[in-house]
Amino acid sequence: MSHVTANPNAAYLDSYFQTSFRVGHGCSNSPTVKLTIDIPDGVTSVAPHQLYNWTIAINYRPLVPPVTSHGETINQTVSSVTYTGYLEPTYYEDFGVSMKLPAQVTNNVLYFPVHQICVNGSTEWTDIPQPGKTGQLASPAASVQTVPKPATDGKGTTSAATSMTSARSLLILALTAVSAMAL
């Protein structure tokens, strides 16, 4: 069984990040006609990628407390992005979303529940691991592993040692995610 996955699925905290949510198949040989991606708390500045022949609807929620970005106060953020269109059940599509990630994330993982609606049926890719429980999830939510941004020297440049450590951390996170998907 395929899952809806985030590609890429590793990112720096407190930075802008672009990923695509890949839908690998329909629902039991039924075409996908709607996909809703829930945006987790703390994620701001969300912008979906426009796909040919798909319409986009954006839902918002209050941002408490409001944040200041580029001199403007922002008091709401995106709660979900819904794509409506048509995708044959044997084709795949990447639904891109650009966003600003939070500075802190519980357990260094952001989960993006995805709701796939098909002509006949639906699949809820919304399962999130619970603390203390192990095992494979039946319908896992898409996830992004996070690591802290590399430290800078105050001039916006990153030391070579910090860059290597951060790059190594992202590589380890990516390899861990790939290994987990293979299980």
XYZ file of N, CA, C and O in Angstrom:
732
model
N 0.845 -1.182 0.000
C 0.000 0.000 0.000
C 0.886 1.239 0.000
O 1.814 1.354 0.773
N 0.606 2.158 -0.889
C 1.341 3.423 -0.918
C 0.735 4.381 0.086
O -0.387 4.198 0.545
N 1.480 5.406 0.389
C 1.025 6.425 1.324
C 1.184 7.780 0.671
O 1.894 7.921 -0.319
N 0.547 8.793 1.221
C 0.839 10.160 0.808
C 2.079 10.564 1.585
O 2.119 10.471 2.812
N 3.117 10.986 0.871
C 4.395 11.312 1.504
C 4.814 12.735 1.172
O 4.418 13.283 0.147
N 5.626 13.315 2.054
C 6.213 14.630 1.820
C 7.579 14.418 1.173
O 8.383 13.623 1.647
N 7.832 15.123 0.066
C 9.087 15.000 -0.669
C 9.608 16.379 -1.035
O 8.980 17.018 -1.868
N 10.680 16.892 -0.421
C 11.533 16.259 0.570
C 10.845 16.187 1.936
O 9.862 16.875 2.184
N 11.427 15.359 2.808
C 10.814 15.149 4.123
C 11.764 15.467 5.271
O 11.610 14.951 6.364
N 12.764 16.331 5.026
C 13.682 16.789 6.069
C 13.926 18.280 5.863
O 14.100 18.730 4.731
N 13.924 19.053 6.975
C 14.029 20.509 6.854
C 14.606 21.127 8.115
O 14.617 20.507 9.178
N 15.063 22.365 7.972
C 15.532 23.149 9.111
C 14.351 23.829 9.790
O 13.455 24.349 9.116
N 14.361 23.839 11.112
C 13.370 24.595 11.873
C 13.546 26.085 11.612
O 14.631 26.537 11.230
N 12.509 26.856 11.844
C 12.542 28.312 11.738
C 13.089 28.777 10.388
O 13.893 29.696 10.304
N 12.658 28.093 9.313
C 13.107 28.467 7.977
C 11.968 28.253 6.988
O 10.972 27.603 7.299
N 12.131 28.825 5.797
C 11.156 28.592 4.743
C 11.475 27.247 4.106
O 12.635 26.871 3.948
N 10.423 26.515 3.742
C 10.579 25.146 3.269
C 9.521 24.870 2.211
O 8.372 25.280 2.338
N 9.924 24.184 1.158
C 8.990 23.786 0.111
C 9.026 22.275 0.004
O 10.093 21.664 -0.062
N 7.854 21.661 0.026
C 7.746 20.220 -0.137
C 6.552 19.928 -1.028
O 5.728 20.802 -1.291
N 6.482 18.693 -1.493
C 5.339 18.239 -2.276
C 4.750 17.009 -1.619
O 5.489 16.121 -1.182
N 3.448 16.968 -1.551
C 2.749 15.829 -0.986
C 2.355 14.926 -2.155
O 1.527 15.298 -2.984
N 3.018 13.775 -2.224
C 2.832 12.861 -3.355
C 1.695 11.883 -3.090
O 1.704 11.156 -2.107
N 0.743 11.891 -4.012
C -0.356 10.928 -3.997
C 0.015 9.865 -5.014
O 0.143 10.147 -6.210
N 0.214 8.641 -4.545
C 0.723 7.572 -5.399
C -0.337 6.718 -6.066
O -0.022 5.926 -6.951
N -1.590 6.861 -5.673
C -2.657 6.055 -6.267
C -4.018 6.566 -5.815
O -4.117 7.370 -4.902
N -5.049 6.059 -6.450
C -6.415 6.403 -6.064
C -6.884 5.534 -4.910
O -6.080 4.884 -4.229
N -8.176 5.511 -4.690
C -8.779 4.703 -3.629
C -9.364 3.444 -4.265
O -10.393 3.525 -4.936
N -8.720 2.310 -4.094
C -9.205 1.037 -4.653
C -9.619 1.179 -6.114
O -10.755 0.890 -6.490
N -8.689 1.650 -6.930
C -8.902 1.832 -8.372
C -9.919 2.903 -8.731
O -10.471 2.894 -9.829
N -10.186 3.815 -7.820
C -11.085 4.932 -8.088
C -10.261 6.218 -8.178
O -9.361 6.441 -7.361
N -10.530 7.094 -9.159
C -9.761 8.329 -9.323
C -9.886 9.278 -8.125
O -10.942 9.392 -7.520
N -8.785 9.974 -7.829
C -8.763 11.003 -6.787
C -9.375 12.281 -7.358
O -8.996 12.710 -8.453
N -10.294 12.889 -6.606
C -10.932 14.130 -7.054
C -10.731 15.286 -6.069
O -11.003 16.436 -6.406
N -10.259 14.976 -4.860
C -10.022 16.035 -3.877
C -8.956 15.568 -2.898
O -8.914 14.400 -2.499
N -8.093 16.509 -2.522
C -7.038 16.222 -1.554
C -6.946 17.412 -0.604
O -6.749 18.544 -1.048
N -7.118 17.148 0.698
C -6.989 18.205 1.700
C -5.790 17.904 2.579
O -5.671 16.815 3.133
N -4.895 18.882 2.684
C -3.689 18.769 3.497
C -3.877 19.660 4.722
O -4.035 20.878 4.584
N -3.877 19.056 5.911
C -3.986 19.826 7.153
C -2.604 20.369 7.510
O -1.615 19.623 7.499
N -2.553 21.649 7.843
C -1.297 22.311 8.184
C -1.165 22.340 9.706
O -2.052 22.821 10.400
N -0.037 21.815 10.246
C 0.113 21.753 11.705
C 0.311 23.125 12.352
O 0.734 24.086 11.691
N 0.001 23.197 13.634
C 0.217 24.427 14.406
C 1.677 24.848 14.304
O 2.578 24.009 14.282
N 1.890 26.158 14.271
C 3.234 26.710 14.231
C 3.732 27.006 12.830
O 4.644 27.792 12.642
N 3.143 26.377 11.826
C 3.528 26.614 10.435
C 2.790 27.854 9.946
O 1.578 27.979 10.140
N 3.513 28.777 9.317
C 2.915 30.022 8.824
C 3.349 30.262 7.380
O 4.133 29.495 6.827
N 2.864 31.336 6.795
C 3.222 31.750 5.431
C 3.081 30.603 4.432
O 3.981 30.295 3.668
N 1.933 29.970 4.437
C 1.674 28.813 3.580
C 1.209 29.285 2.198
O 0.322 30.124 2.079
N 1.838 28.728 1.148
C 1.457 29.041 -0.229
C 1.451 27.758 -1.046
O 2.482 27.128 -1.224
N 0.259 27.336 -1.532
C 0.199 26.128 -2.353
C 0.666 26.398 -3.782
O 0.576 27.524 -4.274
N 1.152 25.357 -4.425
C 1.572 25.418 -5.828
C 0.356 25.151 -6.717
O -0.369 24.183 -6.505
N 0.152 26.002 -7.701
C -0.974 25.829 -8.616
C -0.672 24.714 -9.602
O 0.363 24.730 -10.261
N -1.571 23.738 -9.678
C -1.452 22.640 -10.628
C -2.464 22.832 -11.753
O -3.604 23.259 -11.513
N -2.061 22.495 -12.966
C -2.948 22.585 -14.121
C -4.197 21.734 -13.885
O -4.102 20.580 -13.460
N -5.357 22.302 -14.145
C -6.668 21.640 -14.026
C -7.063 21.292 -12.587
O -7.940 20.450 -12.385
N -6.427 21.884 -11.595
C -6.820 21.690 -10.195
C -7.155 23.059 -9.619
O -6.449 24.039 -9.857
N -8.245 23.132 -8.842
C -8.564 24.364 -8.121
C -8.077 24.218 -6.683
O -7.925 23.104 -6.177
N -7.844 25.344 -6.049
C -7.316 25.357 -4.683
C -8.240 26.173 -3.792
O -8.668 27.267 -4.158
N -8.540 25.618 -2.614
C -9.286 26.340 -1.575
C -8.408 26.350 -0.326
O -7.790 25.335 0.013
N -8.356 27.503 0.333
C -7.527 27.648 1.528
C -8.431 27.996 2.709
O -9.255 28.914 2.619
N -8.282 27.254 3.803
C -9.005 27.553 5.045
C -8.021 28.147 6.042
O -6.836 27.756 6.065
N -8.513 29.062 6.876
C -7.658 29.771 7.837
C -8.110 29.514 9.266
O -9.258 29.153 9.510
N -7.198 29.749 10.212
C -7.497 29.712 11.645
C -6.776 30.900 12.278
O -5.773 31.389 11.747
N -7.264 31.353 13.443
C -6.576 32.454 14.134
C -5.161 32.045 14.550
O -4.920 30.886 14.879
N -4.266 32.996 14.520
C -2.889 32.770 14.957
C -2.719 33.446 16.316
O -2.737 34.667 16.426
N -2.613 32.621 17.364
C -2.534 33.135 18.729
C -1.239 32.643 19.358
O -1.032 31.437 19.461
N -0.348 33.546 19.748
C -0.437 34.993 19.561
C -0.063 35.362 18.130
O 0.602 34.591 17.443
N -0.479 36.555 17.687
C -0.096 37.021 16.349
C 1.430 37.142 16.254
O 2.119 37.269 17.267
N 1.949 37.083 15.030
C 3.388 37.225 14.808
C 3.629 38.409 13.875
O 2.734 38.820 13.141
N 4.841 38.939 13.929
C 5.221 40.022 13.038
C 6.186 39.461 12.002
O 7.159 38.791 12.343
N 5.884 39.719 10.731
C 6.721 39.258 9.629
C 6.840 40.374 8.612
O 5.821 40.905 8.153
N 8.060 40.754 8.291
C 8.328 41.820 7.329
C 7.588 43.100 7.685
O 7.030 43.780 6.831
N 7.523 43.396 8.992
C 6.906 44.617 9.468
C 5.388 44.580 9.569
O 4.768 45.580 9.901
N 4.768 43.458 9.252
C 3.313 43.343 9.321
C 2.904 42.363 10.409
O 3.567 41.354 10.630
N 1.797 42.673 11.097
C 1.256 41.766 12.097
C 0.355 40.758 11.396
O -0.545 41.134 10.645
N 0.604 39.487 11.657
C -0.187 38.410 11.058
C -1.003 37.771 12.172
O -0.449 37.293 13.154
N -2.341 37.796 12.017
C -3.203 37.256 13.071
C -3.991 36.017 12.643
O -4.848 35.538 13.367
N -3.697 35.503 11.443
C -4.289 34.238 11.018
C -3.278 33.468 10.188
O -2.328 34.034 9.662
N -3.498 32.161 10.103
C -2.625 31.314 9.299
C -3.474 30.248 8.618
O -4.641 30.049 8.968
N -2.889 29.567 7.680
C -3.601 28.535 6.933
C -3.782 27.300 7.805
O -2.844 26.823 8.428
N -5.012 26.786 7.841
C -5.278 25.546 8.585
C -5.298 24.343 7.648
O -4.960 23.235 8.056
N -5.697 24.558 6.392
C -5.684 23.461 5.419
C -5.695 24.014 4.002
O -6.141 25.134 3.754
N -5.177 23.188 3.099
C -5.175 23.489 1.671
C -5.902 22.336 0.989
O -5.569 21.171 1.213
N -6.905 22.665 0.161
C -7.664 21.639 -0.547
C -7.501 21.817 -2.051
O -7.746 22.898 -2.590
N -7.061 20.749 -2.701
C -6.961 20.693 -4.158
C -8.158 19.894 -4.673
O -8.456 18.822 -4.151
N -8.829 20.394 -5.709
C -9.937 19.685 -6.329
C -9.654 19.573 -7.821
O -9.333 20.572 -8.469
N -9.752 18.349 -8.329
C -9.464 18.101 -9.740
C -9.729 16.650 -10.068
O -10.699 16.070 -9.573
N -8.852 16.055 -10.863
C -9.051 14.668 -11.281
C -7.687 14.026 -11.512
O -6.870 14.544 -12.271
N -7.471 12.886 -10.858
C -6.226 12.128 -11.005
C -6.568 10.657 -11.178
O -7.191 10.046 -10.300
N -6.202 10.113 -12.329
C -6.438 8.695 -12.598
C -5.851 7.851 -11.467
O -4.814 8.206 -10.900
N -6.466 6.728 -11.137
C -6.022 5.936 -9.988
C -4.637 5.311 -10.138
O -4.000 4.986 -9.145
N -4.154 5.170 -11.375
C -2.829 4.562 -11.578
C -1.742 5.594 -11.820
O -0.599 5.233 -12.076
N -2.086 6.880 -11.744
C -1.106 7.955 -11.901
C -0.753 8.515 -10.533
O -1.457 8.294 -9.552
N 0.340 9.279 -10.487
C 0.670 9.979 -9.250
C 0.751 11.464 -9.540
O 0.893 11.887 -10.684
N 0.677 12.265 -8.476
C 0.821 13.718 -8.593
C 1.481 14.245 -7.338
O 1.330 13.688 -6.257
N 2.237 15.332 -7.514
C 2.882 16.035 -6.399
C 2.152 17.355 -6.180
O 2.069 18.176 -7.101
N 1.627 17.537 -4.982
C 0.896 18.748 -4.613
C 1.824 19.604 -3.755
O 2.023 19.333 -2.575
N 2.424 20.636 -4.344
C 3.446 21.435 -3.682
C 2.886 22.475 -2.731
O 1.846 23.092 -2.990
N 3.622 22.666 -1.620
C 3.273 23.688 -0.638
C 4.570 24.299 -0.112
O 5.500 23.588 0.263
N 4.610 25.628 -0.096
C 5.723 26.366 0.492
C 5.246 26.901 1.833
O 4.078 27.287 1.965
N 6.142 26.941 2.832
C 5.713 27.348 4.175
C 6.891 27.811 5.015
O 8.041 27.536 4.690
N 6.589 28.488 6.111
C 7.583 28.870 7.113
C 7.398 27.923 8.285
O 6.313 27.826 8.859
N 8.464 27.203 8.632
C 8.391 26.230 9.720
C 8.593 26.909 11.071
O 9.274 27.933 11.166
N 8.030 26.332 12.132
C 8.191 26.914 13.474
C 9.614 26.738 13.984
O 10.394 25.952 13.449
N 9.933 27.466 15.049
C 11.273 27.387 15.658
C 11.440 26.130 16.500
O 12.564 25.674 16.714
N 10.334 25.567 17.000
C 10.390 24.350 17.817
C 9.283 23.401 17.394
O 8.188 23.829 17.036
N 9.604 22.099 17.463
C 8.639 21.065 17.098
C 8.800 19.912 18.077
O 9.924 19.478 18.352
N 7.695 19.403 18.583
C 7.733 18.247 19.487
C 8.347 17.053 18.769
O 7.928 16.708 17.665
N 9.347 16.442 19.385
C 10.029 15.264 18.839
C 10.637 15.484 17.456
O 10.891 14.536 16.727
N 10.826 16.738 17.047
C 11.451 17.091 15.768
C 10.728 16.556 14.538
O 11.336 16.356 13.489
N 9.423 16.318 14.646
C 8.647 15.837 13.509
C 7.367 16.672 13.378
O 6.658 16.886 14.350
N 7.095 17.132 12.163
C 5.832 17.798 11.845
C 4.964 16.811 11.078
O 5.436 16.178 10.124
N 3.719 16.664 11.487
C 2.793 15.752 10.813
C 1.758 16.547 10.032
O 1.211 17.525 10.539
N 1.499 16.114 8.812
C 0.543 16.736 7.924
C -0.526 15.699 7.554
O -0.364 14.945 6.592
N -1.623 15.617 8.314
C -2.704 14.697 7.940
C -3.262 15.072 6.559
O -3.407 16.261 6.239
N -3.539 14.056 5.751
C -4.032 14.277 4.390
C -5.307 13.458 4.195
O -5.368 12.284 4.556
N -6.323 14.109 3.606
C -7.623 13.488 3.360
C -7.787 13.350 1.845
O -7.859 14.354 1.140
N -7.808 12.117 1.355
C -7.913 11.822 -0.067
C -9.337 11.375 -0.381
O -9.800 10.363 0.137
N -10.023 12.132 -1.233
C -11.393 11.809 -1.627
C -11.346 11.328 -3.078
O -10.740 11.971 -3.937
N -11.998 10.215 -3.327
C -12.029 9.639 -4.670
C -13.464 9.595 -5.182
O -14.410 9.856 -4.436
N -13.630 9.261 -6.459
C -14.965 9.141 -7.031
C -15.769 8.141 -6.203
O -16.928 8.382 -5.860
N -15.134 7.021 -5.860
C -15.764 6.010 -5.005
C -14.874 5.786 -3.793
O -13.830 5.139 -3.898
N -15.251 6.338 -2.673
C -14.503 6.119 -1.437
C -13.520 7.228 -1.104
O -13.428 8.240 -1.790
N -12.787 6.994 -0.031
C -11.795 7.963 0.441
C -10.775 7.234 1.304
O -11.012 6.116 1.750
N -9.650 7.892 1.512
C -8.623 7.373 2.411
C -8.164 8.510 3.298
O -7.857 9.599 2.813
N -8.129 8.273 4.595
C -7.681 9.256 5.574
C -6.239 8.918 5.956
O -6.004 7.955 6.686
N -5.289 9.676 5.436
C -3.872 9.491 5.766
C -3.585 10.374 6.978
O -2.950 11.408 6.874
N -4.096 9.958 8.143
C -4.105 10.833 9.316
C -3.508 10.215 10.580
O -3.497 10.863 11.620
N -3.038 8.963 10.500
C -2.510 8.309 11.700
C -1.179 8.941 12.110
O -0.266 9.066 11.289
N -1.097 9.322 13.383
C 0.118 9.923 13.954
C 0.577 9.030 15.092
O -0.238 8.628 15.927
N 1.878 8.692 15.142
C 2.367 7.823 16.222
C 2.064 8.413 17.591
O 2.185 9.616 17.799
N 1.650 7.550 18.506
C 1.365 7.977 19.873
C 2.585 7.671 20.745
O 3.226 6.633 20.569
N 2.919 8.569 21.687
C 4.075 8.347 22.565
C 3.977 6.996 23.281
O 2.911 6.623 23.774
N 5.075 6.261 23.278
C 5.139 4.989 23.981
C 4.590 3.804 23.212
O 4.681 2.678 23.667
N 4.003 4.047 22.042
C 3.461 2.953 21.247
C 4.354 2.737 20.032
O 4.850 3.683 19.434
N 4.544 1.469 19.675
C 5.342 1.138 18.504
C 4.495 0.350 17.523
O 3.411 -0.115 17.848
N 5.012 0.186 16.336
C 4.304 -0.574 15.317
C 3.989 0.285 14.119
O 4.054 1.509 14.161
N 3.646 -0.390 13.043
C 3.347 0.288 11.793
C 1.936 0.847 11.823
O 1.003 0.189 12.291
N 1.777 2.052 11.307
C 0.466 2.698 11.243
C -0.246 2.290 9.953
O 0.389 2.196 8.894
N -1.540 2.080 10.027
C -2.309 1.660 8.854
C -2.380 2.757 7.792
O -2.232 2.495 6.603
N -2.609 3.998 8.203
C -2.752 5.127 7.271
C -1.975 6.324 7.810
O -2.556 7.294 8.301
N -0.635 6.269 7.718
C 0.189 7.305 8.342
C 0.042 8.683 7.694
O -0.097 8.795 6.479
N 0.047 9.708 8.537
C 0.072 11.088 8.051
C 1.445 11.352 7.431
O 2.445 10.762 7.848
N 1.483 12.225 6.435
C 2.768 12.645 5.868
C 3.561 13.348 6.968
O 2.982 13.997 7.852
N 4.884 13.215 6.933
C 5.688 13.823 7.993
C 6.964 14.451 7.436
O 7.445 14.063 6.374
N 7.464 15.431 8.190
C 8.718 16.106 7.867
C 9.587 16.090 9.116
O 9.167 16.565 10.178
N 10.778 15.511 9.002
C 11.759 15.513 10.089
C 12.425 16.887 10.119
O 12.715 17.449 9.063
N 12.687 17.421 11.323
C 13.293 18.744 11.426
C 14.547 18.726 12.284
O 14.691 17.878 13.165
N 15.440 19.666 11.989
C 16.639 19.898 12.799
C 16.806 21.410 12.932
O 16.315 22.165 12.092
N 17.506 21.864 13.989
C 17.737 23.305 14.133
C 18.544 23.869 12.963
O 19.357 23.172 12.370
N 18.266 25.143 12.656
C 19.046 25.833 11.631
C 20.485 25.939 12.093
O 20.749 26.075 13.287
N 21.445 25.919 11.170
C 22.844 26.112 11.555
C 23.047 27.512 12.142
O 22.387 28.468 11.730
N 23.937 27.597 13.119
C 24.266 28.902 13.721
C 25.052 29.740 12.720
O 25.795 29.212 11.903
N 24.850 31.061 12.797
C 25.600 31.962 11.919
C 26.530 32.819 12.764
O 26.407 32.882 13.983
N 27.442 33.503 12.108
C 28.418 34.324 12.807
C 27.947 35.760 13.014
O 28.729 36.630 13.345
N 26.671 36.029 12.819
C 26.144 37.380 12.976
C 26.138 38.146 11.663
O 25.490 39.158 11.524
N 26.887 37.669 10.668
C 26.928 38.303 9.353
C 26.125 37.512 8.338
O 26.153 37.798 7.155
N 25.457 36.467 8.833
C 24.650 35.650 7.940
C 25.397 34.472 7.344
O 24.844 33.717 6.568
N 26.674 34.323 7.707
C 27.424 33.185 7.181
C 27.520 32.104 8.243
O 27.531 32.369 9.435
N 27.593 30.883 7.777
C 27.638 29.729 8.655
C 29.046 29.155 8.660
O 29.677 29.062 7.620
N 29.531 28.772 9.835
C 30.859 28.174 9.898
C 30.853 26.827 9.191
O 29.836 26.153 9.094
N 31.995 26.415 8.680
C 32.111 25.143 7.970
C 31.749 23.979 8.881
O 31.055 23.050 8.473
N 32.191 24.021 10.146
C 31.905 22.923 11.071
C 30.405 22.820 11.338
O 29.840 21.728 11.345
N 29.739 23.965 11.532
C 28.303 23.960 11.771
C 27.559 23.477 10.539
O 26.617 22.703 10.634
N 27.986 23.915 9.352
C 27.348 23.480 8.115
C 27.453 21.976 7.952
O 26.497 21.307 7.568
N 28.626 21.422 8.227
C 28.817 19.978 8.087
C 27.956 19.220 9.090
O 27.351 18.215 8.751
N 27.887 19.713 10.338
C 27.081 19.048 11.358
C 25.607 19.085 10.967
O 24.905 18.078 11.068
N 25.119 20.234 10.499
C 23.719 20.359 10.100
C 23.425 19.508 8.871
O 22.389 18.860 8.797
N 24.320 19.511 7.897
C 24.124 18.691 6.704
C 24.103 17.211 7.077
O 23.281 16.441 6.578
N 24.981 16.823 7.983
C 25.018 15.439 8.452
C 23.708 15.097 9.166
O 23.155 14.012 8.977
N 23.188 16.023 9.993
C 21.926 15.789 10.699
C 20.783 15.590 9.720
O 19.961 14.690 9.884
N 20.705 16.432 8.678
C 19.651 16.281 7.683
C 19.799 14.967 6.922
O 18.813 14.290 6.637
N 21.031 14.582 6.597
C 21.258 13.322 5.902
C 20.812 12.149 6.769
O 20.133 11.234 6.293
N 21.161 12.174 8.045
C 20.756 11.104 8.959
C 19.240 11.052 9.066
O 18.639 9.980 9.028
N 18.594 12.227 9.171
C 17.135 12.257 9.233
C 16.515 11.684 7.962
O 15.573 10.898 8.012
N 17.063 12.062 6.814
C 16.529 11.566 5.547
C 16.706 10.057 5.434
O 15.791 9.341 5.021
N 17.867 9.549 5.806
C 18.111 8.106 5.757
C 17.216 7.352 6.720
O 16.708 6.267 6.416
N 16.995 7.933 7.908
C 16.109 7.317 8.886
C 14.687 7.239 8.339
O 14.013 6.222 8.467
N 14.232 8.311 7.706
C 12.881 8.340 7.130
C 12.747 7.310 6.020
O 11.744 6.601 5.931
N 13.756 7.203 5.154
C 13.718 6.236 4.061
C 13.704 4.817 4.635
O 12.949 3.963 4.178
N 14.506 4.566 5.648
C 14.540 3.243 6.280
C 13.198 2.896 6.898
O 12.722 1.767 6.796
N 12.564 3.880 7.541
C 11.267 3.637 8.181
C 10.198 3.319 7.139
O 9.333 2.490 7.365
N 10.263 3.981 5.973
C 9.280 3.722 4.916
C 9.475 2.323 4.321
O 8.522 1.717 3.861
N 10.687 1.813 4.348
C 10.963 0.498 3.764
C 10.459 -0.635 4.646
O 10.305 -1.761 4.195
N 10.189 -0.337 5.926
C 9.733 -1.383 6.845
C 8.338 -1.807 6.610
O 7.415 -1.448 6.306
